[in-house]
PDB file of C-alpha atoms and ligand atoms in Angstrom:
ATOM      1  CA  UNK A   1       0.000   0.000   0.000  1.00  0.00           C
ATOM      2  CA  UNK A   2       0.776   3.300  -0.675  1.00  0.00           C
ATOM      3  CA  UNK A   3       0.045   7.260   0.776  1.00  0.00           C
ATOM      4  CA  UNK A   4      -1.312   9.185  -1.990  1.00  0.00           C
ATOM      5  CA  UNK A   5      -1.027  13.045  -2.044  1.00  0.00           C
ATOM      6  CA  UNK A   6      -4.258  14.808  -1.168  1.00  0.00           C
ATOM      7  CA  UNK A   7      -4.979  17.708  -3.620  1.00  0.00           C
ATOM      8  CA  UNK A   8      -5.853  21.043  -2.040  1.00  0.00           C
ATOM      9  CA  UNK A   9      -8.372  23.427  -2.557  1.00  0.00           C
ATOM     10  CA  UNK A  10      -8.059  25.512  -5.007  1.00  0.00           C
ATOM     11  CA  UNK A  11      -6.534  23.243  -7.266  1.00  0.00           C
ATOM     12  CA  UNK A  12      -8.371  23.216 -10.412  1.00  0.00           C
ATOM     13  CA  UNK A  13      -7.753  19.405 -10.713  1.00  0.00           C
ATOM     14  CA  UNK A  14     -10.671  19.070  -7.647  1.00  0.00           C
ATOM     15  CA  UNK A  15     -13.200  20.106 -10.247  1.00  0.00           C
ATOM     16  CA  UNK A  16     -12.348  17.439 -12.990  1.00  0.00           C
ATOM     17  CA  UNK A  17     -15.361  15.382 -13.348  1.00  0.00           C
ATOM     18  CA  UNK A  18     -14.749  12.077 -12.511  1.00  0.00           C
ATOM     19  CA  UNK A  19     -15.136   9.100 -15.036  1.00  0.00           C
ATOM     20  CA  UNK A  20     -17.305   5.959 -14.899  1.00  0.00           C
ATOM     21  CA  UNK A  21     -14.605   2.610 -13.269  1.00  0.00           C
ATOM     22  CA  UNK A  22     -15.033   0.404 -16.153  1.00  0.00           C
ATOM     23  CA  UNK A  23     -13.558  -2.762 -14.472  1.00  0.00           C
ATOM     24  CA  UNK A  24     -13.130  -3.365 -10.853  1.00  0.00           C
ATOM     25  CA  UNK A  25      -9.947  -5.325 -10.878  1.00  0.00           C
ATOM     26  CA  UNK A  26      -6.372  -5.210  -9.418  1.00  0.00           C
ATOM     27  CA  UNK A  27      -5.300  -1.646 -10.176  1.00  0.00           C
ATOM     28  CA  UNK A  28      -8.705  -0.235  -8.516  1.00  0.00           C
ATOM     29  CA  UNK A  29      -8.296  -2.819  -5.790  1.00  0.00           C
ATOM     30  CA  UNK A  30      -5.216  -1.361  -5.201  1.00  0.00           C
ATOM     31  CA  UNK A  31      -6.493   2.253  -5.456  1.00  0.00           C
ATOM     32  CA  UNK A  32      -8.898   1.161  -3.639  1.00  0.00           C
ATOM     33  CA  UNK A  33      -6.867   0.193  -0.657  1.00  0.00           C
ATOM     34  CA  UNK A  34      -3.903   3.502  -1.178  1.00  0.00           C
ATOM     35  CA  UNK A  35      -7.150   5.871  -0.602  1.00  0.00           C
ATOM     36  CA  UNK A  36      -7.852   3.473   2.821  1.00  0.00           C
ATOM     37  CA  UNK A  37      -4.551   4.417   3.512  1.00  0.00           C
ATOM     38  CA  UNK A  38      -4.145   7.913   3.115  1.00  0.00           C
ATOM     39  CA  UNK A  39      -7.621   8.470   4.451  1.00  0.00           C
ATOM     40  CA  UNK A  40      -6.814   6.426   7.729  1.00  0.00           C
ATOM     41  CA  UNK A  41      -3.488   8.667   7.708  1.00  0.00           C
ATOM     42  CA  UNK A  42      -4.858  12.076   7.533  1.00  0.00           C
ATOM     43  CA  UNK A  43      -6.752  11.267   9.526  1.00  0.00           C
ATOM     44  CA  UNK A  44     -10.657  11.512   7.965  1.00  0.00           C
ATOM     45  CA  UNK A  45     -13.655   9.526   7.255  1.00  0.00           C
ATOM     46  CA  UNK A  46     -14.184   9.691   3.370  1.00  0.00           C
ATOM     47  CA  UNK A  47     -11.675  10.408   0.692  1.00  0.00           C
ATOM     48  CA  UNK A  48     -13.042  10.909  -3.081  1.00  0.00           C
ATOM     49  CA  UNK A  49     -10.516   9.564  -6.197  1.00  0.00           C
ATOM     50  CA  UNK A  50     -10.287  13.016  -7.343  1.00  0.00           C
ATOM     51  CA  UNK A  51      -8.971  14.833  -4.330  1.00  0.00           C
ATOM     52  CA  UNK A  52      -5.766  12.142  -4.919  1.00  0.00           C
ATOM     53  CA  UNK A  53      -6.113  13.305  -8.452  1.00  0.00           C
ATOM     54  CA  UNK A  54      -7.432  10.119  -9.643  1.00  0.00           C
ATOM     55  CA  UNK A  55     -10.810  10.876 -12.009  1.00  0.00           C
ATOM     56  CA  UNK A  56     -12.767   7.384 -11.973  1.00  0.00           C
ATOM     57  CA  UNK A  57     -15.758   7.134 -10.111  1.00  0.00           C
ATOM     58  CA  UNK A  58     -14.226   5.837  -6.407  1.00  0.00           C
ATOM     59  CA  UNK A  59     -14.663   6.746  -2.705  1.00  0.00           C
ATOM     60  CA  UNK A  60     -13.821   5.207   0.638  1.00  0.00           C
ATOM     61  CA  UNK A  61     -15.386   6.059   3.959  1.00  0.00           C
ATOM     62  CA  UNK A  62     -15.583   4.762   7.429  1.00  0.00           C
ATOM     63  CA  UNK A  63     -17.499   6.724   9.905  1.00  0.00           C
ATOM     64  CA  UNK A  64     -17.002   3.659  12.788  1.00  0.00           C
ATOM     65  CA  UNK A  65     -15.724   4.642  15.861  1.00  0.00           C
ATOM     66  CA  UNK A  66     -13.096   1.799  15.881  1.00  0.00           C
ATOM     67  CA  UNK A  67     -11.906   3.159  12.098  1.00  0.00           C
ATOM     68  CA  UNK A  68     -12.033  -0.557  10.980  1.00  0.00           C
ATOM     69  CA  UNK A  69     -15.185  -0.570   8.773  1.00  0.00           C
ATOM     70  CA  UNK A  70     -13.344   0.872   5.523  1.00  0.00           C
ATOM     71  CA  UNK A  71     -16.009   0.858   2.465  1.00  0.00           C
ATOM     72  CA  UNK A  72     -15.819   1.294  -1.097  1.00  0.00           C
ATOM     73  CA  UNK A  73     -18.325   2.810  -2.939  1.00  0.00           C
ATOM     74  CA  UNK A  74     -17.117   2.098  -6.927  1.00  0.00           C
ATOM     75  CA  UNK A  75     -19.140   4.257  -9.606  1.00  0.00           C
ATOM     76  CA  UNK A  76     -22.115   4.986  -6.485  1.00  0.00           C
ATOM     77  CA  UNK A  77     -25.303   6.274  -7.393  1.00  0.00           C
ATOM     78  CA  UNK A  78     -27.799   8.119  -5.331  1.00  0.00           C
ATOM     79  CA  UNK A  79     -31.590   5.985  -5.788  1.00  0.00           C
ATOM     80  CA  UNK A  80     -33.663   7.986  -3.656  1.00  0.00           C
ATOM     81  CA  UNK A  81     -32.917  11.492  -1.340  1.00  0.00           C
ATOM     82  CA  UNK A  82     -35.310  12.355   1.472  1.00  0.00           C
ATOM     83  CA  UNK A  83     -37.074  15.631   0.913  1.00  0.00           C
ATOM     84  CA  UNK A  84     -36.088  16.412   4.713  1.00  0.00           C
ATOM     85  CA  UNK A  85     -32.927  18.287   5.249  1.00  0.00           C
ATOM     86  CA  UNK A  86     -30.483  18.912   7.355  1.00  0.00           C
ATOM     87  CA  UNK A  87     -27.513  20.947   8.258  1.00  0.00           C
ATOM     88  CA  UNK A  88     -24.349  19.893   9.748  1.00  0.00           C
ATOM     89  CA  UNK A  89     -21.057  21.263  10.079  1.00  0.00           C
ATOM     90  CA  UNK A  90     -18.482  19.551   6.974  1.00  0.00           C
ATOM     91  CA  UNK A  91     -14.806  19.631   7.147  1.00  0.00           C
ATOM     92  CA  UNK A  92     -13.059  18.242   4.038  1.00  0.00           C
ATOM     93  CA  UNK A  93      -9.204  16.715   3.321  1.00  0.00           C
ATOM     94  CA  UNK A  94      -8.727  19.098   0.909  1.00  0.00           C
ATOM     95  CA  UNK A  95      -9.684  21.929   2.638  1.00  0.00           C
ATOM     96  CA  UNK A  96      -7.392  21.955   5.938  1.00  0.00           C
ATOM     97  CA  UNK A  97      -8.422  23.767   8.665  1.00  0.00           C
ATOM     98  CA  UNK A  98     -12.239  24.748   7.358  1.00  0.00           C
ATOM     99  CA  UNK A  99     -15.251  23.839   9.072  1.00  0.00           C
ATOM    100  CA  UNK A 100     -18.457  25.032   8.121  1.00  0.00           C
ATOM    101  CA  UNK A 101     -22.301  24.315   7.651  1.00  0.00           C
ATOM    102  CA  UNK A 102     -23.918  22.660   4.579  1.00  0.00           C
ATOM    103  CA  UNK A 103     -27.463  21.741   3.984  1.00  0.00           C
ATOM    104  CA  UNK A 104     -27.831  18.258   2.249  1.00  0.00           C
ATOM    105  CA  UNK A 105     -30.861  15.400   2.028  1.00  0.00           C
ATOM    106  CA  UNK A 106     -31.042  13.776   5.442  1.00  0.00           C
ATOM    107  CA  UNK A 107     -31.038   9.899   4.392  1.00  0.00           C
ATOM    108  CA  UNK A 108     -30.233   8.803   0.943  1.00  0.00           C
ATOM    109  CA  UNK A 109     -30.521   5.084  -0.679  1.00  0.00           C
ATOM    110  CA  UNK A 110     -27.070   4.558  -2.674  1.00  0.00           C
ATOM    111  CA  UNK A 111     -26.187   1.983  -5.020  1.00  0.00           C
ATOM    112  CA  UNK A 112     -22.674   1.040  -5.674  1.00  0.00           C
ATOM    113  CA  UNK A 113     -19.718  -2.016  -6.406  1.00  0.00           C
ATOM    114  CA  UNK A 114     -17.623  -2.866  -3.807  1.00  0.00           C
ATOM    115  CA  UNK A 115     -14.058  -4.081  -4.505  1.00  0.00           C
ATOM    116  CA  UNK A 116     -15.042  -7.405  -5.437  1.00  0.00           C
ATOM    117  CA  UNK A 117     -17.353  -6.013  -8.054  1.00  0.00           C
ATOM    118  CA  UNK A 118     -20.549  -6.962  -6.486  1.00  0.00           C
ATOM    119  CA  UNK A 119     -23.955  -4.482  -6.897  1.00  0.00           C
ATOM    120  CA  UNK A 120     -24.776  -3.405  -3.348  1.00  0.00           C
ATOM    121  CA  UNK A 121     -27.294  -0.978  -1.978  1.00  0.00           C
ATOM    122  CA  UNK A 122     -27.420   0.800   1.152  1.00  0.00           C
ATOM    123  CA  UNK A 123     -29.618   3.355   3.012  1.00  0.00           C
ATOM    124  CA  UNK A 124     -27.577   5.898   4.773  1.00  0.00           C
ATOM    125  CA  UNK A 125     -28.082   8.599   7.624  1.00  0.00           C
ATOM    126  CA  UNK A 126     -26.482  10.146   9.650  1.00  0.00           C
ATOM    127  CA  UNK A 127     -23.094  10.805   9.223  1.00  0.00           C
ATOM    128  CA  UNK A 128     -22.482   8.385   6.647  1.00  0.00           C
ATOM    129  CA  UNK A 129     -25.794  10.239   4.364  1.00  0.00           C
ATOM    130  CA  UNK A 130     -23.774  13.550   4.857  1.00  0.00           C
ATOM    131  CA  UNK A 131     -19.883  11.710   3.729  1.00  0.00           C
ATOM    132  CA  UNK A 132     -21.642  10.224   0.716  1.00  0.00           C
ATOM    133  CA  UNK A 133     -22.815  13.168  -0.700  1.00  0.00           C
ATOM    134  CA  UNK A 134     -19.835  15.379   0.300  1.00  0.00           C
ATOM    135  CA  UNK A 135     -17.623  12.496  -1.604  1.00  0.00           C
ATOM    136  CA  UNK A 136     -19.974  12.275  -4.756  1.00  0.00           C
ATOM    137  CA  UNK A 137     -19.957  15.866  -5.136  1.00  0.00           C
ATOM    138  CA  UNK A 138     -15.905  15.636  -5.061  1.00  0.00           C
ATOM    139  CA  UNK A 139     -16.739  12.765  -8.057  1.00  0.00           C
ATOM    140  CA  UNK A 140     -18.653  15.928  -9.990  1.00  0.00           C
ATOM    141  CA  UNK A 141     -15.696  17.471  -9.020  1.00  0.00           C
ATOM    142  CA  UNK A 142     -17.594  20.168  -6.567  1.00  0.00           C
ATOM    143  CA  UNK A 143     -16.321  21.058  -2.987  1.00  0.00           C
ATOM    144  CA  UNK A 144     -18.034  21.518  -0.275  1.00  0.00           C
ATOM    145  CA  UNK A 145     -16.866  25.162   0.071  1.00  0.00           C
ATOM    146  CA  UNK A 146     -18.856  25.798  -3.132  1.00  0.00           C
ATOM    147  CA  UNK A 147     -22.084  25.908  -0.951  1.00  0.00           C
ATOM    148  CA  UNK A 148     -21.472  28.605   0.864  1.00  0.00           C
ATOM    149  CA  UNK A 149     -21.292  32.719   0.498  1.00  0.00           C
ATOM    150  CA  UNK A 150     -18.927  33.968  -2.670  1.00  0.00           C
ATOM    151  CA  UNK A 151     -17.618  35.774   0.331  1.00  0.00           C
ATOM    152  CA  UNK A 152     -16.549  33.229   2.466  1.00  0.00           C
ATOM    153  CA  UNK A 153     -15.299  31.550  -0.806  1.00  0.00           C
ATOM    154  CA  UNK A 154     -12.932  34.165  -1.413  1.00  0.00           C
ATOM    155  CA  UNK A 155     -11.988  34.432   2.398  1.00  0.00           C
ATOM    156  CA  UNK A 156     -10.998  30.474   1.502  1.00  0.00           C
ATOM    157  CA  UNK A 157      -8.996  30.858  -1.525  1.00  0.00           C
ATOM    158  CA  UNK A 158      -7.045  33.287   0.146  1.00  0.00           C
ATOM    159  CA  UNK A 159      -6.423  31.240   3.356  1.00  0.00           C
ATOM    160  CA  UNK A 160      -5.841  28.298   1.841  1.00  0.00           C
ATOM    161  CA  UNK A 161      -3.214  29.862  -0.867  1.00  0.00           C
ATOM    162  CA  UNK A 162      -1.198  31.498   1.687  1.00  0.00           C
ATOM    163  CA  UNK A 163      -0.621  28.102   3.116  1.00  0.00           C
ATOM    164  CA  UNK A 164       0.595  26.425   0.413  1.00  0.00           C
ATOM    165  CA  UNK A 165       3.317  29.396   0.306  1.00  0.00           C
ATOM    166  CA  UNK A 166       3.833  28.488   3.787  1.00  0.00           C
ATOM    167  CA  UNK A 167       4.890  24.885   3.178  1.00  0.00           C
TER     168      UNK A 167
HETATM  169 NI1   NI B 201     -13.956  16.427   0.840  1.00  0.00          NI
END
């Protein structure tokens, strides 16, 4: 296994739309597994293919408390959204340091491959609704930040660019 670099915000690379997996075999496996990694590392509980600058259709999460529950979710699909909402504070890999509030469905139904290329569906709330839909937006190649004020946008882009000419 390997770390992969995490792409920050503002690269324009985050907003590459991702690309349908066409065959889940070794090489995702293995991307698969590098993403575990790296999430596990940073440490967070989801991790898109495009913030590690890969643009196929592949997340990881695992929102267990014992961080031993790692799932794929290979080209997902959202199947049904509630209509209720709700609003809870997002953080994001690629967006050190900022935490801030984003309204999203409150359950969602998701269908998906796993690493072994078998169709599963699952119904999600919780934490685990809001990391699915934070990590397919990253697959439309949108970030989280893009829900809030042009304001606090800019406010972001500046932070986050006098940062990288910290490091
Ligand atoms: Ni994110």
């Amino acid at each position: 296994m390997a770390l992969l670099s995490i792409l920050n915000y503002p690269d324009k690379r985050l907003h590459k739309i991702a690309k349908p997996v066409e065959a889940v075999d070794d090489r995702i496996r293995k991307l698969v597994a590098d993403m575990g990694e790296t999430m596990y590392a940073a440490p967070g509980v989801g991790l898109a293919a495009t913030q590690v600058d890969v643009h196929e259709r592949v997340i990881v999460i695992d929102v267990s408390e014992t961080h031993d529950q790692l799932m794929a979710f290979i080209n997902p699909v959202i199947l049904w959204s509630s209509d209720e909402r709700k609003i809870n504070e997002e953080g994001c890999l690629s967006v050190p340091g900022i935490y801030d509030s984003v309204e999203r469905a409150e359950r969602v139904r998701v269908r998906a491959l796993n690493e072994k290329a078998e169709t599963f569906e699952i119904d999600c709330d919780g934490l685990l609704a809001v990391c699915i839909q934070h990590e397919m937006d990253h697959l439309m190649g949108r970030v989280f930040v893009e829900y809030l004020s042009p304001l606090k946008q800019t406010r972001i882009k500046t932070k986050m660019k006098k940062l990288a000419h910290a490091m």
